[in-house]
Short mmCIF file of C-alpha atoms in Angstrom, two decimals:
data_model
loop_
_atom_site.label_atom_id
_atom_site.label_comp_id
_atom_site.label_asym_id
_atom_site.label_seq_id
_atom_site.Cartn_x
_atom_site.Cartn_y
_atom_site.Cartn_z
CA MET A 1 35.74 -85.87 -88.80
CA VAL A 2 31.95 -85.84 -88.78
CA PHE A 3 29.41 -83.30 -89.98
CA ASN A 4 25.67 -83.89 -89.86
CA LEU A 5 23.33 -82.55 -92.51
CA SER A 6 20.16 -82.27 -90.42
CA ALA A 7 18.12 -79.15 -91.24
CA CYS A 8 17.79 -78.03 -87.62
CA GLY A 9 21.51 -78.48 -86.99
CA LEU A 10 22.49 -76.52 -90.09
CA VAL A 11 20.16 -73.64 -89.18
CA CYS A 12 21.56 -73.47 -85.63
CA PHE A 13 25.10 -73.71 -87.00
CA ILE A 14 24.51 -70.72 -89.28
CA LEU A 15 22.71 -68.72 -86.57
CA THR A 16 25.63 -69.27 -84.20
CA TYR A 17 28.15 -67.72 -86.56
CA MET A 18 25.80 -64.93 -87.58
CA ALA A 19 25.47 -63.96 -83.90
CA VAL A 20 29.24 -64.18 -83.33
CA ILE A 21 30.13 -62.10 -86.40
CA TYR A 22 27.45 -59.52 -85.63
CA SER A 23 28.61 -59.17 -82.01
CA ASP A 24 32.21 -58.67 -83.09
CA TYR A 25 31.15 -56.04 -85.62
CA VAL A 26 29.10 -54.07 -83.10
CA ILE A 27 31.80 -54.12 -80.41
CA ILE A 28 34.61 -53.00 -82.73
CA PHE A 29 32.92 -50.67 -85.22
CA GLN A 30 29.88 -49.35 -83.35
CA LEU A 31 31.19 -49.05 -79.79
CA LEU A 32 34.97 -49.07 -79.42
CA ARG A 33 36.10 -47.03 -82.41
CA PRO A 34 33.40 -44.31 -82.23
CA VAL A 35 33.84 -43.85 -78.46
CA PHE A 36 37.53 -44.49 -77.79
CA LYS A 37 38.78 -43.64 -81.30
CA GLU A 38 42.07 -45.28 -82.29
CA GLY A 39 43.69 -45.21 -78.87
CA TYR A 40 45.40 -47.99 -76.98
CA ILE A 41 42.16 -48.81 -75.13
CA THR A 42 40.51 -49.73 -78.40
CA THR A 43 43.46 -51.92 -79.39
CA VAL A 44 43.69 -53.76 -76.06
CA VAL A 45 39.95 -54.38 -75.77
CA ALA A 46 39.67 -55.41 -79.43
CA VAL A 47 42.49 -57.96 -79.01
CA TYR A 48 40.89 -59.33 -75.83
CA TYR A 49 37.42 -59.61 -77.37
CA ASN A 50 38.66 -61.21 -80.58
CA LEU A 51 40.71 -63.71 -78.59
CA ILE A 52 37.49 -64.79 -76.87
CA VAL A 53 35.74 -64.99 -80.25
CA PHE A 54 38.61 -67.04 -81.69
CA LEU A 55 38.57 -69.54 -78.81
CA LEU A 56 34.76 -69.73 -78.97
CA THR A 57 34.88 -70.44 -82.71
CA LEU A 58 37.64 -73.02 -82.38
CA ALA A 59 35.88 -74.83 -79.53
CA HIS A 60 32.65 -74.84 -81.53
CA LEU A 61 34.32 -76.26 -84.64
CA ARG A 62 36.04 -78.96 -82.58
CA ALA A 63 32.71 -79.89 -80.99
CA VAL A 64 31.04 -79.95 -84.42
CA LEU A 65 33.69 -81.91 -86.32
CA THR A 66 35.04 -84.26 -83.64
CA ASP A 67 33.72 -87.81 -83.60
CA PRO A 68 31.70 -87.88 -80.35
CA GLY A 69 32.37 -91.60 -79.93
CA ILE A 70 30.48 -93.31 -82.73
CA VAL A 71 30.33 -97.07 -82.28
CA PRO A 72 31.62 -98.58 -85.54
CA LEU A 73 29.12 -100.50 -87.64
CA PRO A 74 29.44 -104.28 -88.03
CA ASN A 75 31.88 -105.64 -90.58
CA ARG A 76 31.07 -109.33 -90.29
CA SER A 77 28.11 -111.42 -89.27
CA HIS A 78 28.00 -112.59 -85.69
CA ILE A 79 25.76 -114.76 -83.56
CA PRO A 80 23.86 -114.26 -80.30
CA ARG A 81 26.55 -116.24 -78.48
CA ASP A 82 28.95 -113.32 -79.07
CA LEU A 83 26.83 -111.03 -76.92
CA GLN A 84 26.44 -113.68 -74.25
CA THR A 85 30.23 -114.16 -74.16
CA LEU A 86 30.78 -110.44 -73.72
CA LYS A 87 28.11 -110.25 -71.03
CA ARG A 88 29.67 -113.17 -69.19
CA ASN A 89 33.15 -111.67 -69.19
CA TYR A 90 32.09 -108.02 -68.85
CA PRO A 91 28.72 -108.05 -67.05
CA GLY A 92 26.40 -105.10 -66.69
CA GLY A 93 26.81 -103.00 -69.79
CA TRP A 94 26.95 -104.76 -73.14
CA THR A 95 23.86 -104.02 -75.20
CA VAL A 96 22.42 -104.71 -78.63
CA CYS A 97 20.99 -101.80 -80.59
CA ARG A 98 17.76 -102.59 -82.41
CA LYS A 99 18.09 -99.61 -84.75
CA CYS A 100 21.63 -100.17 -85.98
CA PRO A 101 22.76 -103.82 -85.76
CA THR A 102 25.57 -103.22 -83.31
CA ILE A 103 26.85 -104.82 -80.15
CA ARG A 104 27.86 -101.76 -78.20
CA PRO A 105 29.98 -101.12 -75.10
CA PRO A 106 28.69 -99.95 -71.72
CA ARG A 107 26.92 -96.56 -71.55
CA ALA A 108 26.52 -96.30 -75.33
CA HIS A 109 23.14 -95.12 -76.63
CA HIS A 110 21.50 -94.69 -80.01
CA CYS A 111 20.98 -91.17 -81.40
CA SER A 112 17.93 -90.89 -83.63
CA VAL A 113 19.37 -87.81 -85.40
CA CYS A 114 22.83 -89.23 -86.17
CA ASN A 115 21.28 -92.70 -86.60
CA ARG A 116 24.31 -94.21 -84.86
CA CYS A 117 25.20 -95.41 -81.38
CA ILE A 118 27.38 -93.01 -79.39
CA ARG A 119 29.65 -93.93 -76.50
CA LYS A 120 28.61 -92.21 -73.27
CA MET A 121 26.08 -90.11 -75.17
CA ASP A 122 24.73 -87.16 -73.20
CA HIS A 123 22.40 -85.58 -75.78
CA HIS A 124 22.24 -84.41 -79.38
CA CYS A 125 22.84 -80.65 -79.52
CA PRO A 126 21.61 -78.80 -82.63
CA TRP A 127 23.86 -75.82 -81.77
CA VAL A 128 26.94 -77.93 -82.46
CA ASN A 129 25.08 -80.05 -85.02
CA ASN A 130 26.46 -83.15 -83.34
CA CYS A 131 26.01 -85.47 -80.42
CA VAL A 132 27.74 -84.65 -77.16
CA GLY A 133 29.55 -87.83 -76.26
CA GLU A 134 32.69 -89.28 -74.76
CA ASP A 135 35.19 -87.75 -77.19
CA ASN A 136 33.84 -84.23 -77.75
CA GLN A 137 32.28 -83.30 -74.41
CA ARG A 138 35.36 -81.29 -73.47
CA PHE A 139 35.05 -79.13 -76.60
CA PHE A 140 31.33 -78.66 -75.96
CA MET A 141 32.10 -77.49 -72.42
CA LEU A 142 34.71 -75.03 -73.70
CA PHE A 143 32.24 -73.74 -76.28
CA LEU A 144 29.72 -73.05 -73.52
CA ILE A 145 32.32 -71.36 -71.30
CA TYR A 146 33.68 -69.09 -74.04
CA THR A 147 30.18 -68.26 -75.26
CA GLY A 148 29.20 -67.22 -71.74
CA LEU A 149 32.39 -65.17 -71.41
CA CYS A 150 31.71 -63.52 -74.77
CA CYS A 151 28.16 -62.61 -73.73
CA LEU A 152 29.34 -61.20 -70.41
CA SER A 153 32.11 -59.20 -72.11
CA SER A 154 29.63 -57.80 -74.63
CA LEU A 155 27.29 -56.58 -71.89
CA VAL A 156 30.16 -55.00 -69.94
CA LEU A 157 31.58 -53.29 -73.04
CA VAL A 158 28.17 -51.92 -74.02
CA ALA A 159 27.76 -50.43 -70.55
CA ILE A 160 31.31 -48.99 -70.44
CA SER A 161 31.10 -47.49 -73.91
CA TRP A 162 27.80 -45.78 -73.19
CA ILE A 163 29.02 -44.44 -69.86
CA ALA A 164 32.18 -43.10 -71.53
CA ASP A 165 30.17 -41.70 -74.43
CA ALA A 166 27.75 -39.95 -72.08
CA THR A 167 30.59 -37.95 -70.50
CA LYS A 168 31.85 -36.79 -73.90
CA HIS A 169 28.79 -36.43 -76.13
CA ALA A 170 25.84 -35.97 -73.86
CA THR A 171 23.65 -34.62 -76.69
CA ASP A 172 25.19 -36.47 -79.63
CA LYS A 173 23.51 -39.89 -79.79
CA ASN A 174 23.92 -41.98 -82.92
CA GLN A 175 20.59 -43.73 -83.57
CA ILE A 176 22.23 -46.59 -85.45
CA ARG A 177 24.56 -47.22 -82.54
CA ILE A 178 21.63 -47.25 -80.13
CA ILE A 179 19.82 -49.86 -82.21
CA HIS A 180 22.93 -52.03 -82.52
CA SER A 181 23.57 -51.78 -78.79
CA ILE A 182 20.03 -52.84 -77.92
CA VAL A 183 20.15 -55.79 -80.32
CA LEU A 184 23.53 -56.87 -78.92
CA VAL A 185 22.24 -56.67 -75.34
CA VAL A 186 19.23 -58.82 -76.24
CA ILE A 187 21.40 -61.41 -78.03
CA SER A 188 23.90 -61.50 -75.17
CA CYS A 189 21.20 -61.92 -72.53
CA LEU A 190 19.38 -64.69 -74.41
CA PHE A 191 22.49 -66.67 -75.28
CA GLY A 192 24.05 -65.99 -71.88
CA LEU A 193 21.09 -67.32 -69.90
CA PHE A 194 20.79 -70.32 -72.22
CA VAL A 195 24.49 -71.12 -71.86
CA ILE A 196 24.35 -70.83 -68.05
CA ALA A 197 21.49 -73.36 -67.95
CA ILE A 198 23.24 -75.83 -70.27
CA LEU A 199 26.61 -75.40 -68.56
CA THR A 200 25.05 -76.04 -65.15
CA ASP A 201 23.43 -79.19 -66.53
CA GLN A 202 26.73 -80.36 -68.04
CA LEU A 203 28.71 -79.78 -64.84
CA THR A 204 26.07 -81.69 -62.89
CA ALA A 205 26.28 -84.56 -65.38
CA ILE A 206 30.08 -84.62 -65.18
CA PHE A 207 30.36 -84.43 -61.39
CA THR A 208 27.68 -87.10 -60.87
CA ASP A 209 29.13 -89.21 -63.71
CA GLU A 210 25.63 -89.60 -65.14
CA THR A 211 24.68 -88.53 -68.65
CA ALA A 212 21.34 -86.94 -69.53
CA VAL A 213 20.18 -90.21 -71.12
CA GLU A 214 21.09 -92.19 -67.99
CA HIS A 215 19.39 -89.59 -65.78
CA ILE A 216 16.15 -89.91 -67.75
CA GLN A 217 16.35 -93.71 -67.61
CA ARG A 218 16.89 -93.59 -63.85
CA GLN A 219 14.06 -91.11 -63.27
CA HIS A 220 11.67 -92.93 -65.61
CA PRO A 221 12.55 -96.64 -65.53
CA ARG A 222 9.32 -97.44 -67.36
CA LEU A 223 10.83 -95.88 -70.49
CA ASN A 224 13.54 -98.54 -70.47
CA ARG A 225 10.87 -101.05 -71.46
CA LEU A 226 9.98 -99.04 -74.53
CA ASN A 227 13.36 -98.09 -75.96
CA GLU A 228 15.92 -100.05 -77.91
CA ASP A 229 17.59 -101.34 -74.73
CA ALA A 230 14.45 -103.06 -73.50
CA ASP A 231 15.94 -106.55 -73.58
CA LEU A 232 19.10 -105.70 -71.72
CA GLU A 233 20.19 -105.09 -68.19
CA ARG A 234 21.06 -101.70 -66.76
CA ALA A 235 24.57 -100.46 -67.47
CA VAL A 236 27.33 -100.79 -64.94
CA PRO A 237 26.80 -98.92 -61.66
CA LEU A 238 28.29 -95.46 -61.52
CA ARG A 239 31.85 -95.41 -60.24
CA LYS A 240 32.62 -93.64 -57.02
CA LEU A 241 35.12 -91.02 -58.11
CA THR A 242 35.95 -87.58 -56.78
CA LYS A 243 34.72 -84.54 -58.67
CA PHE A 244 38.24 -83.78 -59.84
CA GLU A 245 38.70 -87.34 -61.11
CA VAL A 246 35.54 -87.30 -63.22
CA LEU A 247 36.44 -83.84 -64.51
CA ARG A 248 39.89 -85.10 -65.45
CA ALA A 249 38.29 -88.07 -67.22
CA VAL A 250 36.47 -85.59 -69.49
CA CYS A 251 39.32 -83.12 -69.98
CA GLY A 252 42.17 -85.62 -70.20
CA VAL A 253 45.05 -86.58 -67.97
CA GLY A 254 47.42 -84.00 -69.43
CA PRO A 255 48.46 -80.82 -67.61
CA ILE A 256 45.58 -78.74 -66.28
CA TYR A 257 46.82 -75.65 -68.13
CA LEU A 258 45.95 -77.41 -71.41
CA TRP A 259 42.29 -77.84 -70.51
CA PRO A 260 41.11 -74.33 -71.52
CA TRP A 261 42.67 -74.52 -74.99
CA PRO A 262 40.46 -76.16 -77.64
CA CYS A 263 43.38 -76.29 -80.08
CA LEU A 264 45.15 -78.80 -77.84
CA ARG A 265 44.03 -82.00 -76.23
CA GLY A 266 45.45 -83.71 -73.18
CA ARG A 267 45.71 -87.48 -73.22
CA ARG A 268 42.59 -89.34 -72.21
CA ALA A 269 42.65 -91.41 -69.03
CA ALA A 270 42.09 -94.48 -71.20
CA LYS A 271 42.06 -95.31 -74.88
CA PRO A 272 38.71 -94.94 -76.64
CA PHE A 273 36.72 -98.13 -76.83
CA ALA A 274 37.47 -100.25 -79.88
CA TRP A 275 35.59 -103.49 -79.38
CA SER A 276 36.53 -106.31 -81.75
CA LEU A 277 34.36 -109.37 -82.06
CA ASP A 278 37.18 -111.07 -83.95
CA LEU A 279 38.94 -111.42 -80.61
CA LEU A 280 36.08 -113.60 -79.41
CA SER A 281 37.19 -116.46 -81.66
CA PRO A 282 39.71 -118.78 -80.00
CA PRO A 283 43.11 -118.61 -81.73
CA ALA A 284 44.67 -121.75 -83.20
CA THR A 285 46.93 -123.07 -80.47
CA SER A 286 48.33 -126.37 -79.28
CA PRO A 287 45.86 -128.72 -77.54
CA SER A 288 47.67 -128.36 -74.23
CA SER A 289 46.94 -124.65 -74.03
CA SER A 290 43.61 -124.58 -75.83
CA SER A 291 41.40 -124.18 -72.79
CA SER A 292 43.43 -121.36 -71.25
CA SER A 293 43.85 -119.50 -74.54
CA CYS A 294 40.14 -119.76 -75.30
CA ARG A 295 39.39 -118.25 -71.95
CA SER A 296 41.92 -115.45 -72.36
CA SER A 297 40.85 -114.63 -75.90
CA ALA A 298 37.26 -114.20 -74.80
CA ALA A 299 38.42 -112.01 -71.97
CA VAL A 300 40.07 -109.38 -74.16
CA PRO A 301 37.48 -108.12 -76.66
CA LEU A 302 38.82 -104.56 -76.44
CA LEU A 303 41.68 -102.37 -77.56
CA ALA A 304 41.58 -103.32 -81.20
CA SER A 305 44.24 -101.26 -82.95
CA ASP A 306 41.88 -100.09 -85.66
CA PRO A 307 38.67 -98.61 -84.23
CA GLU A 308 36.95 -99.09 -87.56
CA SER A 309 37.54 -102.84 -87.63
CA VAL A 310 35.01 -103.58 -84.99
CA TYR A 311 31.56 -104.94 -85.52
CA ALA A 312 29.96 -107.07 -88.09
CA ASP A 313 26.83 -107.18 -90.08
CA SER A 314 24.31 -108.41 -87.66
CA ASN A 315 20.91 -109.89 -87.44
CA LEU A 316 21.41 -110.10 -83.71
CA ALA A 317 19.05 -107.24 -82.97
CA GLU A 318 16.31 -109.23 -84.64
CA GLU A 319 17.37 -112.59 -83.21
CA GLU A 320 17.62 -111.35 -79.63
CA GLU A 321 14.14 -111.64 -78.17
CA GLU A 322 12.82 -109.53 -75.35
CA PRO A 323 12.33 -111.18 -71.97
CA PRO A 324 8.74 -112.20 -71.27
CA SER A 325 8.39 -109.46 -68.66
CA VAL A 326 9.22 -106.67 -71.12
CA ALA A 327 6.57 -105.04 -73.26
CA SER A 328 7.23 -104.93 -76.98
#
């Protein structure tokens, strides 16, 4: 479980729940009960709306508290040859972070807010007070979807309640209810439009299998010479997968009916990365099999059973020099 203490993230976190609680209050106590009284319509609509609010809240908390894919910090000193070994056996993706001394797997990037490297980092979102990465992107998507559905439901319920109220109390207009309705419409429109924009961006990133960070690096290659990856090659080329395959990679390989539920999680298509530099060291074997075992041990620096027993204290970021063609 992770929870950042950045000021901006905490403010956005509080504002999110203030907006959700206020919207629920207005729908139930200012629109449904005054207009439809205590009838079955009020009960059915209240249950529906609060189910949306519950799923929204749960998805948000999962996005906030789930480890987005933090690359573990080093736990032993290593040497530049370790990185070269990994690059030789797994070309096109291993990088060294110059801000946290970590050898990191392909498509991992450093977040300046979390001050850690995140696997398949898309961006840092203050509204979930966390990075959006490999392991919590599904919850972030569900948060956006349920927020959009909540905003749409609020607008529809405001319109229906006022139409129904106009047929019953054409001259009896509660000023407080009018103010609450206007505020709710404004909140729903602002959050709804914002969510549509972010959701569109996320779907584009998923279906193209390209994160926001990778998109910026591709559009502005000059920036690659100025960031912490300046001394390293571009990550592995994007895989050619169908849209459904990349969507399944985000949502998990479990049944599709589990995807909309933030309380459950389908199995991932592969285990999370757990790179272990200890596996780089050749095991003690008989002389007859030394060459083959050295080769095989260097070829399996992944799937360590404990994801926290990964990297080591490193001066590699300082020892690795930039190529002559790269500006410092």
